[in-house]
PDB file of C-alpha atoms in Angstrom:
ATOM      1  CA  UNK A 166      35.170   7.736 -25.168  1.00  0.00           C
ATOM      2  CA  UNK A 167      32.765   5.767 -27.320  1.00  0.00           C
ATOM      3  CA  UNK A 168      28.976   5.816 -27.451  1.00  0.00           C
ATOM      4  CA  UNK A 169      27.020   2.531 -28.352  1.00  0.00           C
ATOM      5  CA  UNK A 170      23.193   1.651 -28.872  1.00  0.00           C
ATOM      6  CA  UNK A 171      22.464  -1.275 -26.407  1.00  0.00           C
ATOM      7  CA  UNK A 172      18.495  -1.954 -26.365  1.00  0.00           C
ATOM      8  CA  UNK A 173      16.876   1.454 -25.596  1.00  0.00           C
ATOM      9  CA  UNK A 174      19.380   3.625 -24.055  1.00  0.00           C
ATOM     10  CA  UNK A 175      22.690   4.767 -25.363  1.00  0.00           C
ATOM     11  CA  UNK A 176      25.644   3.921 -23.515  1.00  0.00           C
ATOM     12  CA  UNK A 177      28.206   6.059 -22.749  1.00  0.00           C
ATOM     13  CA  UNK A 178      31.918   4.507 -21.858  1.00  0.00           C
ATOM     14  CA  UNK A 179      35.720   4.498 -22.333  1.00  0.00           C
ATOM     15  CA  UNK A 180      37.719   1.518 -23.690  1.00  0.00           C
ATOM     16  CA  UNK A 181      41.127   1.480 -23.485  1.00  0.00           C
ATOM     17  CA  UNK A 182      40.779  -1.055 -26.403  1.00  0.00           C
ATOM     18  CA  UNK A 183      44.310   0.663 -28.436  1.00  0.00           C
ATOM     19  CA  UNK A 184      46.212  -0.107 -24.832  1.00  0.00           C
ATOM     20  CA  UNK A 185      46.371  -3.773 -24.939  1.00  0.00           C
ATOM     21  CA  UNK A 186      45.248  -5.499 -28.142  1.00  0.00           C
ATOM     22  CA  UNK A 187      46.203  -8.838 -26.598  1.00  0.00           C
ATOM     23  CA  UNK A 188      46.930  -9.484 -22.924  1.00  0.00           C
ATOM     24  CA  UNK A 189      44.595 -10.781 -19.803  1.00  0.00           C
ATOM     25  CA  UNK A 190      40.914 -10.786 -20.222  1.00  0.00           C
ATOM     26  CA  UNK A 191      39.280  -7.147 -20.467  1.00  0.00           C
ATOM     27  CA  UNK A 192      38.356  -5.310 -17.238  1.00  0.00           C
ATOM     28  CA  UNK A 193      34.504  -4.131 -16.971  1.00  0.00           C
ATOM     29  CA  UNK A 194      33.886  -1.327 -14.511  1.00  0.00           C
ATOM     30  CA  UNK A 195      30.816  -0.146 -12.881  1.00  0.00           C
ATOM     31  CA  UNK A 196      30.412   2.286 -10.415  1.00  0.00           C
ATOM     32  CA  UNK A 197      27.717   3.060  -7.977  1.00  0.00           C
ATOM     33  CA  UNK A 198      24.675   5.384  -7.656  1.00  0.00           C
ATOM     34  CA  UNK A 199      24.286   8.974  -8.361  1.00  0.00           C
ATOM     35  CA  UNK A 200      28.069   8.744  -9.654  1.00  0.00           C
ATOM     36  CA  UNK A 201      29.793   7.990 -13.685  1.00  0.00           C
ATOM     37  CA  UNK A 202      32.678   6.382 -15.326  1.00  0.00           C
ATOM     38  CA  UNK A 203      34.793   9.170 -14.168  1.00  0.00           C
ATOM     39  CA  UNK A 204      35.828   7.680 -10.450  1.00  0.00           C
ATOM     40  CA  UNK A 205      37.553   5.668 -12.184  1.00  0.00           C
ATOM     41  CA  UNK A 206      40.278   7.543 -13.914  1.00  0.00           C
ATOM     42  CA  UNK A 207      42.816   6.411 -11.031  1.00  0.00           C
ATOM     43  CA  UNK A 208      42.304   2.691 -12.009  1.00  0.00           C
ATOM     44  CA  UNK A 209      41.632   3.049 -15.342  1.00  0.00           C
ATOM     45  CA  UNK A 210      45.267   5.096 -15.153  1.00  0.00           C
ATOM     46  CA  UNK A 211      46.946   2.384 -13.423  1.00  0.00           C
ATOM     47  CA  UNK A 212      45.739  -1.307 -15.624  1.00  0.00           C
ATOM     48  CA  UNK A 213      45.099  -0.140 -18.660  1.00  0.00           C
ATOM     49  CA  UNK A 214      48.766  -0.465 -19.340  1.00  0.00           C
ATOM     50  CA  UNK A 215      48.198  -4.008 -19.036  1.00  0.00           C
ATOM     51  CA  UNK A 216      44.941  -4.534 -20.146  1.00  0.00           C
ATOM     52  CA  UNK A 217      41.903  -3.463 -21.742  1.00  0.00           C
ATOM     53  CA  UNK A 218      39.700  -1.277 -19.574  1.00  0.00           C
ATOM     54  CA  UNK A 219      35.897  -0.936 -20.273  1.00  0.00           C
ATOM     55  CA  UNK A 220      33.972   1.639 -17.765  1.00  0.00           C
ATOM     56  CA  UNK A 221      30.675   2.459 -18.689  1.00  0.00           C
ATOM     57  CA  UNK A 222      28.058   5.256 -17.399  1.00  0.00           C
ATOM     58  CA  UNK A 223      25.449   3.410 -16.166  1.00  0.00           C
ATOM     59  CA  UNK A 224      21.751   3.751 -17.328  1.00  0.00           C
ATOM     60  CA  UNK A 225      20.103   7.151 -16.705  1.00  0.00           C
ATOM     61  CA  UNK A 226      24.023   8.285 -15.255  1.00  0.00           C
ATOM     62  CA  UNK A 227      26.529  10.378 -16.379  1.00  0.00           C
ATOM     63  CA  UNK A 228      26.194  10.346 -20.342  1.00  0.00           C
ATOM     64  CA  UNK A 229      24.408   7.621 -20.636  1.00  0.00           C
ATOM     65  CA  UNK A 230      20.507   8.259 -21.292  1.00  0.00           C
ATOM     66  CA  UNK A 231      17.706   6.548 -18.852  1.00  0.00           C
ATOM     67  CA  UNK A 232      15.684   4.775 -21.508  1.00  0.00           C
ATOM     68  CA  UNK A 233      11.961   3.462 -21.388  1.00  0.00           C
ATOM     69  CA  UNK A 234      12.675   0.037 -19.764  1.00  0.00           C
ATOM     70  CA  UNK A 235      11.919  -0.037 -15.849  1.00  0.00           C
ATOM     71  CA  UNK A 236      15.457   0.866 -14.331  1.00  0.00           C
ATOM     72  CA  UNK A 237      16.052  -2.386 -12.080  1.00  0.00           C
ATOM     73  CA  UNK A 238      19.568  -4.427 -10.841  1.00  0.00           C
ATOM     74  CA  UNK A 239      18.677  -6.912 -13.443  1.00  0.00           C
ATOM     75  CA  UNK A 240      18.324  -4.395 -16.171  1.00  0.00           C
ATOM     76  CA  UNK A 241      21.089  -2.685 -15.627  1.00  0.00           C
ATOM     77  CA  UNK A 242      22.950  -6.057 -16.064  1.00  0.00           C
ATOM     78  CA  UNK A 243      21.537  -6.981 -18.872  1.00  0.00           C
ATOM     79  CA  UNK A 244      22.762  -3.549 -20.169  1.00  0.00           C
ATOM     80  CA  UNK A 245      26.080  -4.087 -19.279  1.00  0.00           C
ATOM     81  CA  UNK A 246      26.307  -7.817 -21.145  1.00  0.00           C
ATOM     82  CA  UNK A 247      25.072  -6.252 -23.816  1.00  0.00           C
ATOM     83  CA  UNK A 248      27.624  -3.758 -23.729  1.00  0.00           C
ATOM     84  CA  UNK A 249      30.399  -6.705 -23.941  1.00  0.00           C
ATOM     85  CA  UNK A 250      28.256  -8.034 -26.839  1.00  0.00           C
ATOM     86  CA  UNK A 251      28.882  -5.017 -28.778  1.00  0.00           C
ATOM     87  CA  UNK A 252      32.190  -4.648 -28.060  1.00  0.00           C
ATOM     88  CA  UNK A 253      33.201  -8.022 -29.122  1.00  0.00           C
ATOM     89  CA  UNK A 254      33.856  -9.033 -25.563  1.00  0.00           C
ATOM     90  CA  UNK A 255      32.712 -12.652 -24.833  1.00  0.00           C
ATOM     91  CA  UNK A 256      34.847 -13.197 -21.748  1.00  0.00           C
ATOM     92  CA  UNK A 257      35.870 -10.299 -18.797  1.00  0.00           C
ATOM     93  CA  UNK A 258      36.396  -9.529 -15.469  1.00  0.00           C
ATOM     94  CA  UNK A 259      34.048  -7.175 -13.424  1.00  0.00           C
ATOM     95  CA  UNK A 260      34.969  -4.894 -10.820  1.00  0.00           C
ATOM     96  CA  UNK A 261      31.617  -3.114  -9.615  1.00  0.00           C
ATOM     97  CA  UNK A 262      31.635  -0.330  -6.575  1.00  0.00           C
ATOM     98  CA  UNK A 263      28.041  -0.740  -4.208  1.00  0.00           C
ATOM     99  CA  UNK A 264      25.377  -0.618  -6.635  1.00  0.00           C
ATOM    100  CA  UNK A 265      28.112  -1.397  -9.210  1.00  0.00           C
ATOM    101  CA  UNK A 266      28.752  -4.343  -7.297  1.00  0.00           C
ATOM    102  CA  UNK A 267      25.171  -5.607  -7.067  1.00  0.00           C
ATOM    103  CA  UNK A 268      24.815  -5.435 -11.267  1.00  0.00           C
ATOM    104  CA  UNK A 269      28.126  -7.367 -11.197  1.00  0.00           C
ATOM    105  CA  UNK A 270      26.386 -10.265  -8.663  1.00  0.00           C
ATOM    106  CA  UNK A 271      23.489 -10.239 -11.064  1.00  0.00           C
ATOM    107  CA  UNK A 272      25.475 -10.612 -13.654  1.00  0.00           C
ATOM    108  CA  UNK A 273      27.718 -13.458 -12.693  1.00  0.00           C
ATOM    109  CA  UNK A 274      23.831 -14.916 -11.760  1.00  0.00           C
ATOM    110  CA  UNK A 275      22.724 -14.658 -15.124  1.00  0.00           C
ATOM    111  CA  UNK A 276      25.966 -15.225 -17.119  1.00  0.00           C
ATOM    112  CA  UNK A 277      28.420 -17.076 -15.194  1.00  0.00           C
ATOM    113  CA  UNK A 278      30.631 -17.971 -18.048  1.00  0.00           C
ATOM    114  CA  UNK A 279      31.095 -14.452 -19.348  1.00  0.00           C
ATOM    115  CA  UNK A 280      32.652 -13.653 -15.892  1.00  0.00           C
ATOM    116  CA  UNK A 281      36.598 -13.987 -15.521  1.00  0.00           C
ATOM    117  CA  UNK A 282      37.367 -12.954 -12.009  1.00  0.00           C
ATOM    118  CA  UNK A 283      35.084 -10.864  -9.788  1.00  0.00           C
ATOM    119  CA  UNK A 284      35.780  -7.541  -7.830  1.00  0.00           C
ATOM    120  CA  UNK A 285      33.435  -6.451  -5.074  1.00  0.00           C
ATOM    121  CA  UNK A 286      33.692  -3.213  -3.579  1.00  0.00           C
ATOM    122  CA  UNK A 287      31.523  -1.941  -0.575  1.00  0.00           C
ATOM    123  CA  UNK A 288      28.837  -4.027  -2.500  1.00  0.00           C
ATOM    124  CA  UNK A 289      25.669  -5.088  -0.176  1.00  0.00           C
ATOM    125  CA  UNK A 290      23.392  -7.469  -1.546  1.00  0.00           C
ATOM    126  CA  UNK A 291      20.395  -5.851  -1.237  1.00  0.00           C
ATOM    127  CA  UNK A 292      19.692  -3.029   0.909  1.00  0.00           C
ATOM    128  CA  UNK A 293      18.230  -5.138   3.856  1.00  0.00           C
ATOM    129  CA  UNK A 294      17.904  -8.681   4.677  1.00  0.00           C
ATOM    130  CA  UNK A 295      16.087  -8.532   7.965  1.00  0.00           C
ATOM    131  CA  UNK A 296      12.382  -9.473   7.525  1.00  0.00           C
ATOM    132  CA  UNK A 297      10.651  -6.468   9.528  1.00  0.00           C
ATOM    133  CA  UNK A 298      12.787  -3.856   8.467  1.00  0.00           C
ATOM    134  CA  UNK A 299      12.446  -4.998   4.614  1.00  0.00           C
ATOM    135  CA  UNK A 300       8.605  -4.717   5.074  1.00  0.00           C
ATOM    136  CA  UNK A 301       8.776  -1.642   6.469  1.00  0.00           C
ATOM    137  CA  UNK A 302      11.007  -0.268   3.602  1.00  0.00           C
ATOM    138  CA  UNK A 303       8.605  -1.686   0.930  1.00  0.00           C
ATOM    139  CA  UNK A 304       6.258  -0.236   2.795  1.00  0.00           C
ATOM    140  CA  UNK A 305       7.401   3.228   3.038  1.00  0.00           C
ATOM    141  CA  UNK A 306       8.440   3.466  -0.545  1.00  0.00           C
ATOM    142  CA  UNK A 307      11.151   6.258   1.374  1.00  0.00           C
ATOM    143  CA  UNK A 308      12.984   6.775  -2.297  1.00  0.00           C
ATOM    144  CA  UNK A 309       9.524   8.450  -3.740  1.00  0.00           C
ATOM    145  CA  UNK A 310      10.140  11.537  -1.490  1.00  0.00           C
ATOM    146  CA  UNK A 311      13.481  12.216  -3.638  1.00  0.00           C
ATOM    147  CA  UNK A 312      11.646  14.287  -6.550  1.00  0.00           C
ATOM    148  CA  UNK A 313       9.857  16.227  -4.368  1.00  0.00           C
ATOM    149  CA  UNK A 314      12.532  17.053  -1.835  1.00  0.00           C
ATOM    150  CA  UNK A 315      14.945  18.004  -5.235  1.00  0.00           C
ATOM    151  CA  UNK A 316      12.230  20.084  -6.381  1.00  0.00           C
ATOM    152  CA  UNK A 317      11.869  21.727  -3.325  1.00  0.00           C
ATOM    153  CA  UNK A 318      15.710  22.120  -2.652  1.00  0.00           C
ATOM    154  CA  UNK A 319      17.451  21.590  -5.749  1.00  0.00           C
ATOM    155  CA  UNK A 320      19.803  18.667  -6.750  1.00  0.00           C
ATOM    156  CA  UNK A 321      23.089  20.085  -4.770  1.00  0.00           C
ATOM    157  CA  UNK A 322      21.738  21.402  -1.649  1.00  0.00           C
ATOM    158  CA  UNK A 323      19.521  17.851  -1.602  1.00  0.00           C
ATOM    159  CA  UNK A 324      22.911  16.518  -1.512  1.00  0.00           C
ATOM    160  CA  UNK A 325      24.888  18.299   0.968  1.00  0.00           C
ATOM    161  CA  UNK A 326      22.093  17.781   3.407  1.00  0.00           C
ATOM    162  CA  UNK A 327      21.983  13.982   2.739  1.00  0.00           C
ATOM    163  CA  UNK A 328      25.342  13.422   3.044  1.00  0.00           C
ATOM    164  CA  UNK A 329      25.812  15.655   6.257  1.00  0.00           C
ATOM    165  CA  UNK A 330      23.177  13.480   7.793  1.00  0.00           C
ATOM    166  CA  UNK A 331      24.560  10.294   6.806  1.00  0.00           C
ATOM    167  CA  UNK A 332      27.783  11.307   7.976  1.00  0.00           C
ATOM    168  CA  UNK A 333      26.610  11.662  11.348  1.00  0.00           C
ATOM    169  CA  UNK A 334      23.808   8.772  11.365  1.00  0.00           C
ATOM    170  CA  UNK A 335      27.199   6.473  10.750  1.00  0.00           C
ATOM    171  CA  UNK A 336      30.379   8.221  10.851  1.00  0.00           C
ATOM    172  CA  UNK A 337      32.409  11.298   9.457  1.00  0.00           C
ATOM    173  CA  UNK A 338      34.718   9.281   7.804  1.00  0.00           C
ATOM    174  CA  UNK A 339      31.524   7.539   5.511  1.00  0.00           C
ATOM    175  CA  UNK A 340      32.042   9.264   2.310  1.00  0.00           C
ATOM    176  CA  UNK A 341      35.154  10.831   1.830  1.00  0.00           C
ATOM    177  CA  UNK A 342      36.036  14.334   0.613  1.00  0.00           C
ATOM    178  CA  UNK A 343      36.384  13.253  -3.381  1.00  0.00           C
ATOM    179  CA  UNK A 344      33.379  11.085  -3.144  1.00  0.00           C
ATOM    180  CA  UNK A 345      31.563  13.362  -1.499  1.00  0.00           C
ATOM    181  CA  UNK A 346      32.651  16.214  -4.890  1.00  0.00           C
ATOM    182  CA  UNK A 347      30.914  12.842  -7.202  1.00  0.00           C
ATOM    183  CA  UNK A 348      27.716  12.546  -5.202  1.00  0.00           C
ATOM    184  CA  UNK A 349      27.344  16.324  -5.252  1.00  0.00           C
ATOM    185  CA  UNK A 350      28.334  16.628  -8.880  1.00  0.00           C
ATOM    186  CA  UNK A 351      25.329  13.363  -9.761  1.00  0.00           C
ATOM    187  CA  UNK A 352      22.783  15.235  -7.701  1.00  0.00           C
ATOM    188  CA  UNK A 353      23.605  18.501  -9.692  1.00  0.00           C
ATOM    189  CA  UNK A 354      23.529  16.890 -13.456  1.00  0.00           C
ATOM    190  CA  UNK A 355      21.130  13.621 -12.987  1.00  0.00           C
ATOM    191  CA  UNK A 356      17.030  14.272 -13.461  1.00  0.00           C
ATOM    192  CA  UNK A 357      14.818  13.917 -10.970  1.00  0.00           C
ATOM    193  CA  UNK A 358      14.182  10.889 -12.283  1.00  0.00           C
ATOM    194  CA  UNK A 359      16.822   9.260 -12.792  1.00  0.00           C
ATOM    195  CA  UNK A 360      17.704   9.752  -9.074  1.00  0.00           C
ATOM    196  CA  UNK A 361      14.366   8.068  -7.954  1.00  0.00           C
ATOM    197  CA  UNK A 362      14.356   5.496 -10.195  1.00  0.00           C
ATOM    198  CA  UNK A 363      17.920   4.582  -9.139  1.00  0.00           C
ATOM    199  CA  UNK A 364      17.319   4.608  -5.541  1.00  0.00           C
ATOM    200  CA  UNK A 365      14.135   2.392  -6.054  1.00  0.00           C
ATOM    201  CA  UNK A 366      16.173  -0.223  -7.986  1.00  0.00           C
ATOM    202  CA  UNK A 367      18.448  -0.384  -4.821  1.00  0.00           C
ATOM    203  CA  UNK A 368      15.459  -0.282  -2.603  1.00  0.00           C
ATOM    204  CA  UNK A 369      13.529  -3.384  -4.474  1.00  0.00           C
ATOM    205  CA  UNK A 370      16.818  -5.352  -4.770  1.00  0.00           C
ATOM    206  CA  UNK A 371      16.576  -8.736  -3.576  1.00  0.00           C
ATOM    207  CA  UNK A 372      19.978 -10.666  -3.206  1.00  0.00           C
ATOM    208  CA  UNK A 373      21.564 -12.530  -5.890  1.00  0.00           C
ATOM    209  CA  UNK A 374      22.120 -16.572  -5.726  1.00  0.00           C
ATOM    210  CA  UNK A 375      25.697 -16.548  -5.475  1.00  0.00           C
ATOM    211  CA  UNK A 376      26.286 -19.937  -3.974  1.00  0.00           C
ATOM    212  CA  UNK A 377      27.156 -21.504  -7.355  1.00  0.00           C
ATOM    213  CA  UNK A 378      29.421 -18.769  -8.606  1.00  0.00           C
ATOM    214  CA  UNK A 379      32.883 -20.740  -9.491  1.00  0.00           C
ATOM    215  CA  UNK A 380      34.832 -17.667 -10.792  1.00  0.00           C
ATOM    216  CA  UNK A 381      37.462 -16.480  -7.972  1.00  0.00           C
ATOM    217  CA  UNK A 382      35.834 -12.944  -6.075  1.00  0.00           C
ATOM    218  CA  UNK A 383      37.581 -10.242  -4.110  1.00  0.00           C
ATOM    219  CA  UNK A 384      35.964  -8.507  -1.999  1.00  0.00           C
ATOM    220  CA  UNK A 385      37.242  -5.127  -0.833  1.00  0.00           C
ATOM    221  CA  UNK A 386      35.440  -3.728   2.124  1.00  0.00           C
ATOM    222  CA  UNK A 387      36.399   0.357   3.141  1.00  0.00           C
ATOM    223  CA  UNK A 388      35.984   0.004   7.663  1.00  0.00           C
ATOM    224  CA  UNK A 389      34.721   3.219   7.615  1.00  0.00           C
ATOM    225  CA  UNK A 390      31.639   1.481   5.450  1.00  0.00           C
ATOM    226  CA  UNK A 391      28.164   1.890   6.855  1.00  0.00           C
ATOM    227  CA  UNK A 392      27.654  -1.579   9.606  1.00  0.00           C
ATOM    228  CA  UNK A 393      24.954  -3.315   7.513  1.00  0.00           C
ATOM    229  CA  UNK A 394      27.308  -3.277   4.115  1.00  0.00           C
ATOM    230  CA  UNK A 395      30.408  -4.822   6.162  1.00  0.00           C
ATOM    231  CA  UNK A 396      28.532  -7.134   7.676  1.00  0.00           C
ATOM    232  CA  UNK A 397      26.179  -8.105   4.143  1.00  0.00           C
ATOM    233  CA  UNK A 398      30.207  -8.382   2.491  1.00  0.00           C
ATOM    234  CA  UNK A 399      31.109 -10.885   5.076  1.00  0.00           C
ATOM    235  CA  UNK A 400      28.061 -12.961   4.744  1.00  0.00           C
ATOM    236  CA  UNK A 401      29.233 -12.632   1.211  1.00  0.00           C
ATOM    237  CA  UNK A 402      32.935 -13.340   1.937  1.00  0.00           C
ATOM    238  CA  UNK A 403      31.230 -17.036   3.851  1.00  0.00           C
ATOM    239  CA  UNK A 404      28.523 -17.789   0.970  1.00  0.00           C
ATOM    240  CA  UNK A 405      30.997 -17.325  -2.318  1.00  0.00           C
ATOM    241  CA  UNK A 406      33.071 -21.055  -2.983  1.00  0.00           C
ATOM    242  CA  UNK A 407      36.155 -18.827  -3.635  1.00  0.00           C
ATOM    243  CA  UNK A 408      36.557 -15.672  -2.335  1.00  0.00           C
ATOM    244  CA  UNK A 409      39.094 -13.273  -0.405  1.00  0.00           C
ATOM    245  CA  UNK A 410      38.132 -10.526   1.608  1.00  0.00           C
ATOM    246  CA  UNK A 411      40.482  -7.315   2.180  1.00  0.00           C
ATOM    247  CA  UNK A 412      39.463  -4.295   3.715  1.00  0.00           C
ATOM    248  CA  UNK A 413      40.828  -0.761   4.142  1.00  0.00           C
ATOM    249  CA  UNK A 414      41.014   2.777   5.597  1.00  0.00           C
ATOM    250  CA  UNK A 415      38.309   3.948   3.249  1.00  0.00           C
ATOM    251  CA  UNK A 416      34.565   4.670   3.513  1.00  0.00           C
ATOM    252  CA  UNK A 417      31.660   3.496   1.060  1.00  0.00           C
ATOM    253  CA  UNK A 418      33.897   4.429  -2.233  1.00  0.00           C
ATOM    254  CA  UNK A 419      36.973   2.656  -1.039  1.00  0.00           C
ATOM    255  CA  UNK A 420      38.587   3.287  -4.443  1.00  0.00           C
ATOM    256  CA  UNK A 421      38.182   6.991  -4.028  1.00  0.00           C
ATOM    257  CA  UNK A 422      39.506   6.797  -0.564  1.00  0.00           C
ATOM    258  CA  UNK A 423      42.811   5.205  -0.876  1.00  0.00           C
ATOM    259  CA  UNK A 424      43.458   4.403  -4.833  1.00  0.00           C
ATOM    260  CA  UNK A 425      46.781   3.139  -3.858  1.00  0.00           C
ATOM    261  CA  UNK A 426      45.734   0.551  -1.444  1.00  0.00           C
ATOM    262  CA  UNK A 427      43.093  -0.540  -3.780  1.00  0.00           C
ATOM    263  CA  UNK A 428      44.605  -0.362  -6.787  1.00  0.00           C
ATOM    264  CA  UNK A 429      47.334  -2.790  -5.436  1.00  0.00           C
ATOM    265  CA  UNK A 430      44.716  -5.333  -4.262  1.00  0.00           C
ATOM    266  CA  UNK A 431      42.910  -4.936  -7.603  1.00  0.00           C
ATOM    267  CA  UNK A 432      46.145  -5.616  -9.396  1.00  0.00           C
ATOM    268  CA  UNK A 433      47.297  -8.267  -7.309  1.00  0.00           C
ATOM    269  CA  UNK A 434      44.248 -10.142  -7.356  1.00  0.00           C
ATOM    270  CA  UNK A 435      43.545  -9.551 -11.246  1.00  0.00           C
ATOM    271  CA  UNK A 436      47.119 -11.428 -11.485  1.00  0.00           C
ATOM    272  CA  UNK A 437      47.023 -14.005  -9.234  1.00  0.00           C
ATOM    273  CA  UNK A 438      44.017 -15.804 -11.117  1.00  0.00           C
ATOM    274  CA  UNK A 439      45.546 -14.562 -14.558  1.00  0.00           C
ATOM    275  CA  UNK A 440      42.737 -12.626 -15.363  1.00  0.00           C
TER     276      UNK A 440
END
């Protein structure tokens, strides 16, 4: 584990830098909301053999402190490229889960030629596209009732009654039993705060311009996924010049879900494009 000052915040992370002095580019990996660097001890497990492995706790997650700077997609990947620039790391690959996923589009918008190879899983591109239903949401500002409904419930129990009423708004199968143990665990140990300000950057996403990305993408899509996220990743899948799109028996944190399956198509894919 290493800690870093990037800009305001202190970043958290692991780098397997010791693994694999030399080798394929470095591997950059960011997970999603509410969640840290530790869903990925499977694939940090299984390529850092090969490779160097960076995964960072995003800002205001995990270990990593919230800052003063307005939490937003575009900060947090500015955070993570500056993260590379401390480490020495001019050139890597990105593998980003959902929100994860969205830094690593803004990202390969704002740096193209610090990107290797591109991993998307159950990434959306911003939490709605369709006009009436993205005014409504701006409207409704519905992430400002998360501090008061943790106050009034606590992180945990806020959590447990989210996710049972996701699960049956779209499907039992939508977060799995070990992502369900990381949501639980963020809404326990993240402030208030934090939370909200997370949930707004998701909410006040607007999509990235992907249509000149050159670097080759993989998109891994779980079909247990909520409907709008499949069907933003395979407007994705049409709108990137070079992409592939896989998807699995998994829900929203496909890597959780079935490591093995994704691991292999991580692997395969990192390979393929020597990255």
């Amino acid at each position: 584990m290493g800690r870093l000052r990037i800009g305001d915040i202190e970043v958290a992370f692991e780098d397997t830098a010791d693994a694999s002095p030399s080798g394929p580019s470095p591997l950059l990996l960011l997970h999603g909301a509410v969640q840290s660097r530790r869903i990925w001890r499977t694939q940090i497990d299984a390529l850092a053999l090969g490779r160097r492995v960076i995964a960072p706790d995003l800002r205001g997650h995990g270990e990593t402190t919230l800052g003063t700077a307005r939490l937003d997609v575009e900060r947090l990947a500015w955070d993570a490229l500056g993260l590379l620039d401390a480490l020495g790391i001019r050139y890597a690959s990105v593998c980003g889960l959902s929100l994860g996923g969205m830094v690593a589009l803004e990202m390969a918008e704002r740096a193209p030629s610090r990107l290797h190879a591109l991993a998307l899983a159950n990434t959306p591109t911003s939490l709605t596209s369709t006009g009436w239903l993205r005014r409504l949401v701006d409207g409704l500002d519905p992430q400002d009732l998360l501090p008061l409904v943790i106050r009034l419930l606590g992180g945990e129990r806020s959590a447990r009654i989210g996710l049972t009423l996701a699960s049956r708004i779209i499907g039992p199968h939508w977060v799995g039993a070990a992502a369900r143990r990381h949501f639980i665990e963020g809404f326990r140990t993240m402030s208030p705060r934090a939370i909200h300000v997370t949930y707004r950057a998701i909410v006040e996403a607007r999509a990235a311009d992907v249509g000149h990305l050159a670097c080759p993408t993989l998109l891994i899509a779980g079909r247990h996924d909520a409907p709008s996220i499949l069907s933003q990743t395979a407007d994705l899948a049409a709108e990137l010049p070079d992409a592939n799109l896989r998807t699995i028996p998994a829900g929203h944190v496909s890597l959780l879900d079935d490591p093995v399956r994704f691991n292999h198509l991580l692997a395969e894919f990192l390979e393929a494009h020597g990255a």
